[in-house]
Amino acid sequence: MKLYVNANAVKSGNGSQAAPFQTINEAARIARPGDEVIVAPGIYREHVDPQNAGTEEARIIYRSEVPRAAIITGAEPAKGWEVYEGTTWVLRVPNACFSGDRNPYTTLVSGDWFIATFIAHTGDVYLNHKSLYEVTELEKVLHPEVNNASWDRDFTVYTWYTEQDEEKDETIIYANFQGKDPNAEDVEISVRKHCFYPMEEGIGYITLSGFTVREAATQWAPPTAYQEGMIGPHWSKGWIIEDCEVYESKCSGISLGKYLQPNNDNKWLHWKYKDGTQTERDCILQAQREGWTKERIGSHIIRRCEIHDCGQTGIVGHLGGVFSVIEDNHIHHINNKQNLAGAEIGGIKMHAAIDVIYRRNHIHHCTRGLWLDWQAQGTRVTQNLFHDNSLPYDYLLEDRTAMAALGEDIFIEVSHGPTLVDNNILLSDRALKLPTQGVALVHNLIAGAFSAVGHGTDNGAKTLSSPRYTPYHVPHRTEVNGFMTFLHGDMRFYNNIFVQKPVRPILADMCAYMKEHPMEWDDMNIYTGTFPYEDYPTFKEWDAQFEGYCGMGSEPSDRYYSKLPVWAAGNVYLDGAKPMSKEKDAVVDTEERTIQMDVDADGRFTSNLKNILDSLPGVYPDIITTETLGMAFEPEEYFENPDGTPIIFDQDYYGNSRGAHPVPGPIEK
């Protein structure tokens, strides 16, 4: 059955094409498996709460009749502004306008791994659908100053401040519109925390297609909490979110995240006696007891969406995103306001990305691009384009402390693998942050540094040992198979091209400074190549430790606690990129080149690397397969497809076929 919705209908009808509903929720209350809800162009100021699940054979589809013309928003128009002083205006809003369980202008952003010194409300003020900058006192609205922490510093003088009139039960908002008349402009305030999100768990097999979704008052979404988003399947299976534009969420745009565990929801914040990593282990095992299985949770698809200008993440998830596919999305300008800070920020930030495939995404101008934290087991990152994800403007680095948040294209943290990164283009100043093990990099173009190699896996105790034990799982399942800390290594580098870009002077200066002021979490390397693994053994060297070992009674040794081996072959190093010395067949071009690597406004990559490769001898290595890569050490799982079948790396970044002796890097032709 087809159900029709039109916000511009004179009155709400019966859902037929001739008499459509006025709200999507009216259709959502009666839609059943196999139904399609067709939504006409218009603005839908509602939290759509789907009441019924589809099935694998008969989905419930919500479709915008005209792509992106049906707009679901968490905001309401804000009219009735009065001049307060100069270019500052004031608005009074009755608190009865805030439906649901919280007022966004009394609710602070908070949660585990959020830096509590940042004071921000979940609500926002929007001028022509762009959020203003909240400040903590009225004086900073009356006399705003440019904030050099923002990637859009010119707009930082558009500020707002809120306070409560308890006697009148009103929210008061002051905003500096810099000479614009808010009663003549399109000014809105966020009042709802979701846009399209079932409040009950288990509402699976829903398709959301072609909508614009924007401006909701979402809360911080760490892995140890109920993870909110403007859109989300809320602990269910089989959603498809496609062809949508998603933007201006206070925290996260789309959540594939964790359900509510009342006994362990931001427990680290509220009960200080257990560290956050311990409460995270607790919540993983609790989820397993409470039905976190492949049969019930995950297997979602997010495709062809544009996700931008969200405060924390474009896509967030923990546990709920397993076995999903995230493909062909354009994710950009995430956390650029720098009004939120913590350890859960990125274009995509996912824990437990078990058997998740990220492919053909374009991710740029984010505080960091893709962050795979804990349990990146069976995860594959392939055919993606990353750039400008490492603080791209020099003014952002004028404060030395900013170096600690320099960012990178991909951050893989405390996972045991197997994590596969193949056929990607990584152009930011830092390509991968690698406090992890069990990773294979195959046929990538890498123009940035590896950082945090051998660092960042302890938990930050001042004087005591504090290793982080993270889980590994039964292959291609959610069941936990064990916990282990990190030996580092277990890395594979095959058929990649490394290019040393010119290093920005301010980065070189700050890197030198940080070497004099070392920290546990990052070595701040900004130079390109595999040389950070110089001191790691080959497999032959590592294996020799076990010769003659006969179990109990053998001489004590460090064999079980030493660094794991590293493999490398078929790689090319250009313009000063440096290999580790044990890579015997590395092609190191010592000639100074003029290498062009550009991305146009439409996300097309162009380069002259083909001409350079053609001029080099011996750059046609063997084709790489699952057999070449072997298995990750701790989970004893091969670098293979989610269904357990082997991979042959016979296709390039564009899907073109490779020859038996392929060209290094992501592009064959």
XYZ file of C-alpha atoms in Angstrom:
669
model
C 0.000 0.000 0.000
C 1.161 3.542 -0.750
C 0.561 6.233 1.860
C 0.845 9.899 0.891
C 1.942 12.857 3.028
C 1.865 16.550 2.145
C 2.639 19.233 4.708
C 0.934 21.796 2.480
C -2.409 19.981 2.371
C -5.346 22.142 3.475
C -6.251 19.532 6.070
C -5.080 16.070 6.988
C -6.770 13.294 5.035
C -6.758 9.513 5.008
C -3.316 9.049 3.446
C -4.542 8.523 -0.095
C -3.020 10.440 -2.993
C -6.175 12.555 -3.213
C -6.331 13.185 0.566
C -2.793 12.961 1.985
C -1.806 13.120 5.620
C -0.263 16.400 6.758
C 2.420 14.765 8.921
C 4.761 11.843 8.383
C 3.926 10.535 11.851
C 0.327 9.908 10.814
C 1.614 7.535 8.151
C 4.264 6.093 10.497
C 1.563 4.982 12.930
C -0.182 2.762 10.390
C 2.541 1.745 7.903
C 3.031 -2.028 7.755
C 5.577 -4.312 6.052
C 5.595 -3.703 2.315
C 4.095 -0.200 2.563
C 5.660 2.889 1.022
C 5.199 6.353 2.512
C 5.598 8.996 -0.193
C 6.291 12.476 1.174
C 5.680 15.601 -0.903
C 8.038 18.597 -0.895
C 7.672 20.710 2.218
C 8.981 21.290 5.728
C 8.031 18.678 8.320
C 8.591 20.014 11.831
C 8.219 16.747 13.678
C 10.118 13.918 15.277
C 9.087 10.991 13.081
C 8.766 7.966 15.366
C 8.156 4.816 13.253
C 5.838 2.511 15.160
C 6.147 -0.649 13.080
C 9.011 -2.671 11.666
C 9.298 -4.011 8.183
C 10.693 -7.429 7.382
C 13.667 -8.573 5.357
C 11.298 -9.528 2.529
C 8.936 -6.535 2.880
C 10.548 -3.317 4.066
C 8.672 -0.158 5.077
C 9.918 2.602 2.803
C 9.763 6.339 3.543
C 10.545 8.206 0.326
C 10.813 11.893 -0.508
C 8.784 12.360 -3.680
C 11.357 14.879 -4.934
C 14.952 14.170 -3.805
C 15.864 16.293 -0.753
C 12.727 18.443 -1.121
C 10.968 16.868 1.869
C 12.712 18.406 4.892
C 12.468 16.903 8.370
C 13.759 19.375 10.919
C 14.238 19.504 14.663
C 13.894 23.292 14.611
C 11.080 25.821 14.771
C 10.939 29.380 13.366
C 12.061 32.004 15.866
C 10.108 35.247 15.395
C 9.442 38.163 17.701
C 13.046 39.250 18.233
C 13.524 42.659 19.811
C 16.579 44.890 19.623
C 18.573 44.615 22.854
C 21.718 46.644 22.193
C 23.552 47.456 18.984
C 23.405 44.408 16.703
C 22.278 42.151 19.558
C 18.649 41.034 19.712
C 16.675 39.195 22.395
C 13.948 36.544 22.139
C 11.723 35.098 24.876
C 10.438 31.557 24.350
C 7.804 29.935 26.625
C 9.263 26.699 27.946
C 6.034 24.944 27.028
C 7.330 25.101 23.423
C 9.899 22.432 24.227
C 8.072 19.134 23.984
C 9.518 15.878 25.209
C 11.732 15.196 28.187
C 14.184 18.075 27.972
C 14.617 21.747 27.234
C 17.602 22.119 24.883
C 18.446 25.470 26.489
C 18.766 24.069 29.996
C 20.368 20.752 28.955
C 24.153 20.849 28.678
C 26.112 18.659 26.293
C 27.768 16.075 28.518
C 28.844 12.453 28.721
C 31.802 10.116 28.980
C 34.899 11.306 27.096
C 33.450 14.805 26.669
C 35.806 17.546 27.831
C 33.762 19.041 30.618
C 35.436 22.452 30.444
C 33.428 23.075 27.265
C 30.079 24.613 28.205
C 27.456 24.095 25.519
C 23.719 23.501 25.462
C 22.169 20.909 23.164
C 20.077 23.646 21.549
C 21.250 25.982 18.810
C 20.280 29.163 16.979
C 20.367 29.078 13.161
C 20.674 31.956 10.720
C 19.645 30.748 7.267
C 20.270 27.162 8.457
C 23.765 27.825 9.757
C 24.313 27.601 13.503
C 25.630 30.542 15.451
C 28.332 30.238 18.119
C 27.183 29.859 21.707
C 29.064 31.835 24.353
C 28.953 31.640 28.123
C 28.132 35.242 28.988
C 26.083 38.070 27.562
C 29.111 40.333 27.248
C 30.507 38.000 24.550
C 27.328 38.496 22.549
C 27.463 42.261 22.882
C 31.170 42.381 22.043
C 32.100 39.156 20.213
C 35.674 38.319 19.296
C 36.945 36.195 16.439
C 37.612 32.625 17.585
C 40.740 31.252 15.939
C 39.904 27.691 17.012
C 37.099 27.559 14.443
C 37.684 26.483 10.851
C 35.204 29.226 9.858
C 36.539 32.034 12.010
C 34.814 34.854 10.104
C 31.420 33.550 11.253
C 32.429 33.248 14.911
C 31.261 36.785 15.674
C 27.672 35.561 15.184
C 27.161 34.587 18.815
C 24.315 33.688 21.169
C 23.753 33.243 24.879
C 20.861 31.794 26.858
C 19.453 32.119 30.359
C 16.234 31.231 32.168
C 13.481 33.464 33.537
C 12.200 31.028 36.150
C 9.415 33.341 37.312
C 7.890 33.494 33.830
C 9.027 29.970 32.884
C 10.704 31.284 29.760
C 13.956 30.724 27.917
C 15.710 33.967 27.003
C 18.050 33.944 24.007
C 20.377 36.823 23.097
C 21.981 36.726 19.647
C 24.263 39.002 17.658
C 23.201 38.918 14.008
C 25.869 41.422 12.902
C 23.465 43.915 11.355
C 20.942 41.455 9.960
C 17.293 41.685 11.021
C 16.346 38.270 12.492
C 12.663 38.959 11.902
C 13.356 39.387 8.187
C 15.900 36.527 7.881
C 15.251 32.793 8.211
C 16.059 32.309 11.907
C 15.221 29.099 13.761
C 15.988 27.427 17.073
C 16.295 23.669 17.663
C 13.572 22.244 19.897
C 13.601 18.461 19.239
C 16.342 15.916 19.830
C 15.491 13.617 16.903
C 14.155 13.925 13.363
C 13.612 10.331 12.190
C 14.210 7.904 15.017
C 12.030 5.180 16.602
C 11.777 5.490 20.366
C 11.266 1.746 20.728
C 14.064 -0.740 20.049
C 13.759 -3.379 17.345
C 11.930 -1.359 14.655
C 13.949 -2.882 11.820
C 13.947 -3.047 8.025
C 13.107 0.610 7.430
C 14.252 2.581 4.373
C 14.649 6.370 4.552
C 15.239 7.687 1.051
C 15.891 11.139 -0.347
C 15.110 13.421 2.618
C 16.829 16.515 3.952
C 17.266 16.117 7.711
C 18.612 18.964 9.806
C 18.867 20.979 13.026
C 18.210 18.744 16.029
C 19.322 19.091 19.649
C 21.155 15.775 19.957
C 23.242 14.796 22.992
C 26.903 13.693 23.121
C 27.213 10.076 21.978
C 30.063 8.145 23.630
C 30.288 4.335 23.423
C 29.251 3.893 27.059
C 25.945 5.727 26.645
C 22.697 5.612 24.759
C 23.868 7.079 21.448
C 21.520 9.627 19.912
C 21.382 10.915 16.360
C 19.018 12.962 14.231
C 18.477 9.700 12.325
C 18.963 6.212 13.695
C 17.657 2.638 13.738
C 17.793 2.469 17.570
C 19.135 -1.022 18.180
C 17.503 -2.900 15.339
C 18.456 -4.556 12.078
C 18.436 -3.885 8.386
C 17.886 -0.145 7.895
C 18.740 1.614 4.631
C 19.448 5.356 4.785
C 20.052 6.598 1.254
C 20.278 9.768 -0.856
C 19.707 12.063 2.141
C 21.298 15.353 3.104
C 22.005 15.427 6.836
C 23.390 18.495 8.563
C 23.517 20.778 11.595
C 23.060 18.199 14.319
C 24.365 19.570 17.597
C 26.269 16.312 18.098
C 25.709 13.408 15.653
C 23.908 13.217 12.332
C 23.251 9.470 12.009
C 23.580 7.039 14.905
C 24.065 3.306 14.444
C 24.706 3.210 18.121
C 24.218 1.590 21.438
C 20.912 1.132 23.198
C 20.169 2.431 26.687
C 21.707 0.469 29.553
C 20.333 2.343 32.584
C 22.877 0.791 34.940
C 25.808 1.745 32.701
C 24.866 4.970 30.915
C 27.724 7.481 31.151
C 28.740 5.610 34.293
C 32.282 6.952 34.201
C 30.925 10.508 34.358
C 28.532 9.809 37.209
C 30.340 7.102 39.219
C 34.035 7.883 39.298
C 35.411 4.679 40.764
C 35.684 2.682 37.525
C 37.607 4.008 34.570
C 35.744 4.520 31.302
C 37.526 1.662 29.558
C 36.346 -0.724 32.267
C 32.734 0.463 32.005
C 33.028 0.019 28.239
C 34.101 -3.603 28.672
C 31.176 -4.026 31.057
C 28.664 -2.609 28.585
C 29.941 -4.839 25.759
C 29.455 -7.987 27.815
C 26.086 -6.769 29.084
C 24.983 -6.219 25.488
C 26.056 -9.748 24.619
C 23.939 -11.116 27.460
C 20.997 -8.966 26.375
C 20.808 -10.057 22.749
C 23.603 -8.381 20.796
C 23.853 -10.915 17.975
C 24.275 -10.930 14.233
C 20.729 -12.196 13.842
C 19.140 -9.248 15.707
C 21.353 -6.175 15.357
C 23.123 -4.288 12.592
C 23.437 -5.050 8.869
C 22.458 -1.474 7.962
C 23.290 0.430 4.786
C 24.086 4.149 4.568
C 24.651 5.167 0.956
C 24.842 8.226 -1.288
C 24.191 10.668 1.566
C 25.753 14.076 2.056
C 26.508 14.574 5.748
C 28.058 17.824 6.907
C 28.336 20.527 9.566
C 27.572 18.383 12.614
C 29.199 19.157 15.946
C 30.512 15.722 16.963
C 30.196 13.162 14.175
C 28.551 12.633 10.830
C 27.977 8.960 11.668
C 28.442 7.487 15.144
C 28.034 3.964 16.465
C 28.936 1.356 19.026
C 27.795 -2.272 18.805
C 24.691 -1.367 16.780
C 26.504 -0.829 13.478
C 28.001 -4.306 13.073
C 27.903 -5.982 9.620
C 26.919 -2.688 7.949
C 27.905 -1.080 4.653
C 28.682 2.649 4.475
C 29.266 3.583 0.859
C 29.289 6.432 -1.668
C 28.721 9.135 0.946
C 30.091 12.669 0.978
C 31.043 13.549 4.568
C 32.610 16.914 5.238
C 33.051 19.836 7.646
C 32.428 17.892 10.849
C 33.356 19.522 14.207
C 34.688 22.584 12.398
C 33.114 25.002 14.890
C 35.278 23.494 17.645
C 32.476 24.228 20.101
C 32.610 20.625 21.344
C 35.664 18.607 22.269
C 36.392 15.108 23.457
C 37.457 11.670 22.328
C 34.427 10.806 20.206
C 34.778 13.152 17.227
C 35.189 12.527 13.497
C 33.503 12.360 10.143
C 32.693 8.788 11.166
C 33.371 7.514 14.706
C 32.549 3.857 15.280
C 33.393 1.334 17.931
C 32.983 -2.355 17.151
C 32.871 -1.975 13.390
C 32.793 -5.764 13.064
C 32.649 -6.754 9.385
C 31.693 -3.179 8.435
C 32.633 -2.070 4.923
C 33.443 1.603 4.232
C 33.781 2.107 0.495
C 33.804 4.895 -2.086
C 33.217 7.642 0.474
C 34.624 11.145 0.089
C 35.626 12.442 3.540
C 37.271 15.816 3.972
C 37.576 18.894 6.194
C 36.739 16.962 9.357
C 38.599 17.168 12.666
C 39.534 13.627 11.743
C 38.135 11.560 8.901
C 37.352 7.983 10.002
C 37.946 6.810 13.584
C 37.740 3.041 14.158
C 37.958 2.542 17.903
C 38.053 -0.920 19.562
C 37.001 -4.101 17.752
C 37.761 -3.106 14.158
C 37.637 -6.809 13.359
C 36.849 -7.818 9.800
C 36.569 -4.099 8.994
C 37.393 -3.028 5.445
C 38.108 0.546 4.310
C 38.304 0.550 0.523
C 38.183 2.949 -2.446
C 37.718 6.075 -0.317
C 39.086 9.577 -0.878
C 40.352 11.454 2.190
C 41.864 14.931 2.311
C 42.154 18.066 4.482
C 41.444 16.201 7.707
C 44.558 17.422 9.555
C 43.953 21.025 10.695
C 44.426 22.386 7.152
C 44.808 26.085 8.024
C 47.957 27.318 9.704
C 46.118 29.714 12.001
C 44.533 26.683 13.683
C 48.005 25.668 14.873
C 49.118 28.961 16.361
C 48.264 27.572 19.798
C 50.757 24.766 20.453
C 48.173 22.740 22.355
C 46.263 22.319 19.080
C 48.959 19.878 17.968
C 47.407 17.273 20.260
C 44.282 17.414 18.078
C 46.010 17.621 14.712
C 43.824 14.867 13.266
C 44.334 12.420 10.413
C 42.458 10.646 7.625
C 42.054 7.338 9.496
C 42.536 6.586 13.191
C 42.553 2.889 14.140
C 42.710 2.563 17.903
C 43.319 -0.402 20.219
C 41.920 -3.035 17.880
C 43.321 -6.495 17.204
C 42.187 -6.659 13.590
C 42.027 -7.906 11.003
C 41.511 -4.365 9.693
C 41.949 -3.949 5.950
C 42.725 -0.580 4.329
C 42.988 -0.927 0.552
C 42.755 1.145 -2.617
C 42.313 4.453 -0.804
C 43.675 7.920 -1.531
C 44.907 9.573 1.687
C 46.095 13.130 1.158
C 45.989 14.794 4.585
C 49.219 15.719 6.384
C 48.711 12.676 8.580
C 47.303 9.580 6.905
C 46.858 7.049 9.707
C 47.107 7.106 13.465
C 48.000 3.556 14.491
C 47.981 2.722 18.225
C 46.788 -0.729 17.226
C 47.789 -3.989 15.573
C 46.491 -6.402 12.960
C 46.187 -3.947 10.030
C 46.905 -4.512 6.339
C 47.462 -1.601 3.937
C 47.251 -2.652 0.305
C 47.364 -0.528 -2.882
C 46.882 2.861 -1.203
C 48.238 6.271 -2.134
C 49.557 7.623 1.164
C 50.689 11.250 1.208
C 50.640 11.707 4.960
C 52.387 10.328 8.022
C 51.836 7.321 10.266
C 51.555 8.541 13.852
C 51.330 6.984 17.327
C 53.075 3.784 16.215
C 53.820 1.912 19.443
C 52.024 4.561 21.498
C 48.594 5.233 22.895
C 47.441 1.803 24.040
C 47.891 2.388 27.753
C 45.226 4.201 29.693
C 47.094 7.220 30.976
C 47.871 6.399 34.599
C 50.515 8.723 36.014
C 52.956 6.188 37.519
C 51.306 2.760 37.380
C 50.915 0.349 34.499
C 47.510 0.823 32.831
C 47.252 -1.304 29.675
C 43.965 -1.250 27.809
C 42.508 -4.720 27.309
C 40.033 -4.764 24.432
C 37.934 -7.653 23.113
C 38.285 -9.770 20.046
C 35.433 -11.849 18.708
C 34.489 -15.143 17.137
C 35.195 -14.490 13.430
C 32.228 -12.859 11.701
C 30.171 -12.933 14.884
C 29.564 -10.635 17.873
C 30.368 -13.188 20.593
C 33.480 -12.171 22.547
C 36.308 -14.668 22.193
C 38.751 -13.006 24.561
C 40.423 -9.806 25.779
C 44.023 -8.761 25.278
C 46.271 -5.739 25.494
C 48.678 -4.721 22.709
C 52.066 -5.952 21.624
C 52.042 -3.676 18.529
C 53.102 -4.713 15.061
C 51.227 -7.447 13.167
C 51.149 -4.984 10.234
C 51.262 -5.568 6.485
C 52.206 -3.026 3.792
C 51.847 -4.174 0.195
C 51.887 -2.304 -3.115
C 51.358 1.175 -1.681
C 52.677 4.485 -2.991
C 54.101 6.801 -0.334
C 54.572 10.459 -1.266
C 56.247 12.954 1.046
C 54.411 16.218 0.538
C 56.165 19.483 1.382
C 55.885 19.824 5.144
C 54.251 23.044 6.288
C 56.798 25.001 8.345
C 54.387 25.429 11.240
C 53.915 21.640 11.379
C 57.654 21.039 11.354
C 58.090 23.539 14.178
C 55.326 22.013 16.245
C 56.509 18.467 15.617
C 59.958 19.452 16.905
C 58.365 21.099 19.929
C 56.327 18.017 20.764
C 59.415 15.799 20.526
C 60.870 17.901 23.323
C 57.594 17.571 25.240
C 56.575 13.925 24.601
C 53.163 12.518 25.413
C 51.829 8.964 25.652
C 48.970 9.315 23.205
C 50.864 10.393 20.084
C 54.423 10.711 18.780
C 53.326 13.589 16.492
C 55.158 12.223 13.477
C 54.442 14.204 10.293
C 56.841 12.418 7.897
C 55.685 9.802 5.396
C 56.692 6.160 5.009
C 56.916 2.873 6.903
C 60.051 3.916 8.837
C 58.143 4.191 12.182
C 58.215 0.362 12.115
C 62.020 0.290 11.806
C 62.498 -1.563 15.107
C 59.846 -4.221 14.502
C 60.902 -7.778 13.608
C 60.338 -9.631 10.392
C 58.371 -12.829 10.724
C 61.610 -14.821 10.529
C 63.161 -12.829 13.384
C 60.036 -13.092 15.518
C 59.624 -16.813 14.836
C 63.212 -17.511 15.896
C 62.274 -16.697 19.510
C 60.211 -19.884 19.623
C 62.865 -22.273 18.272
C 63.486 -25.016 20.768
C 60.668 -23.839 23.014
C 59.062 -26.803 24.764
C 56.472 -25.145 26.994
C 56.646 -25.319 30.776
C 60.223 -25.657 31.933
C 61.768 -23.593 29.155
C 64.052 -20.727 30.042
C 62.154 -17.498 30.823
C 62.000 -15.017 27.948
C 60.006 -12.095 26.605
C 58.815 -14.043 23.572
C 55.115 -13.691 24.451
C 55.362 -9.964 25.143
C 57.652 -8.727 22.395
C 56.639 -6.726 19.331
C 54.821 -8.657 16.630
C 56.264 -8.931 13.110
C 55.723 -6.545 10.203
C 55.582 -7.460 6.506
C 56.231 -5.130 3.558
C 56.688 -5.615 -0.182
C 55.973 -3.900 -3.478
C 55.874 -0.366 -2.086
C 57.090 2.797 -3.832
C 58.522 5.806 -1.961
C 58.617 9.210 -3.648
C 59.928 12.703 -2.870
C 61.660 11.716 0.348
C 59.166 9.223 1.771
C 61.175 6.689 3.784
C 60.827 2.894 4.073
C 61.931 0.792 6.996
C 65.333 -0.708 6.202
C 64.089 -4.314 6.394
C 61.897 -3.790 3.334
C 64.384 -5.221 0.849
C 62.473 -4.675 -2.414
C 61.282 -1.136 -1.735
C 61.435 1.170 -4.749
C 62.856 4.407 -3.400
C 63.010 7.189 -5.961
C 65.654 9.701 -4.926
C 64.948 12.125 -7.741
C 63.152 15.315 -6.720
C 59.786 15.306 -8.475
C 56.990 17.754 -9.041
C 54.119 15.569 -7.960
C 50.615 16.870 -8.505
C 47.738 15.530 -6.430
C 44.551 17.545 -6.668
C 40.874 17.131 -5.780
C 38.340 19.335 -7.545
C 35.056 20.646 -6.158
C 33.232 17.543 -7.407
C 35.585 15.165 -5.597
C 37.554 14.090 -8.682
C 41.186 13.215 -8.036
C 43.856 14.060 -10.615
C 47.585 13.373 -10.510
C 50.680 12.936 -12.661
C 51.789 9.849 -10.721
C 51.273 7.521 -13.695
C 54.002 9.280 -15.661
C 56.342 9.047 -12.691
C 55.647 5.341 -12.106
C 56.217 4.604 -15.788
C 59.703 6.086 -15.477
C 60.704 3.871 -12.549
C 62.149 0.357 -12.813
C 60.787 -2.645 -10.965
C 57.422 -1.331 -9.789
C 55.193 -4.220 -10.910
C 54.771 -6.505 -7.894
C 52.675 -9.602 -7.480
C 48.914 -9.455 -7.026
C 47.882 -9.558 -3.373
C 45.356 -12.024 -1.943
C 43.994 -13.137 1.421
C 46.613 -15.884 1.308
C 49.364 -13.255 1.017
C 48.098 -11.350 4.047
C 47.480 -14.336 6.321
C 45.612 -13.884 9.581
C 45.649 -11.269 12.321
C 47.529 -12.564 15.347
C 45.106 -12.189 18.253
C 41.702 -13.148 16.771
C 43.313 -15.689 14.389
C 41.047 -14.418 11.627
C 42.101 -13.956 8.009
C 41.892 -10.730 6.017
C 38.826 -11.904 4.138
C 35.284 -10.972 3.145
C 32.515 -10.861 5.785
C 31.185 -14.174 4.461
C 34.579 -15.811 5.008
C 35.552 -16.002 1.331
C 39.036 -14.902 0.278
C 39.824 -11.537 -1.319
C 41.862 -11.109 -4.478
C 42.948 -7.489 -4.875
C 42.322 -7.487 -8.599
C 40.276 -4.268 -8.788
C 41.465 -0.720 -8.276
C 40.029 2.499 -6.807
C 37.673 2.885 -9.778
C 36.730 -0.793 -10.004
C 38.988 -1.411 -13.000
C 40.649 -4.810 -13.302
C 44.291 -5.212 -12.375
C 46.808 -7.309 -14.210
C 48.779 -10.235 -12.817
C 51.579 -7.768 -11.973
C 49.621 -4.680 -10.947
C 50.714 -1.083 -10.679
C 51.376 -0.002 -7.065
C 48.916 2.388 -5.540
C 45.159 2.583 -5.890
C 44.801 3.378 -9.608
C 45.756 0.797 -12.220
C 45.297 2.881 -15.367
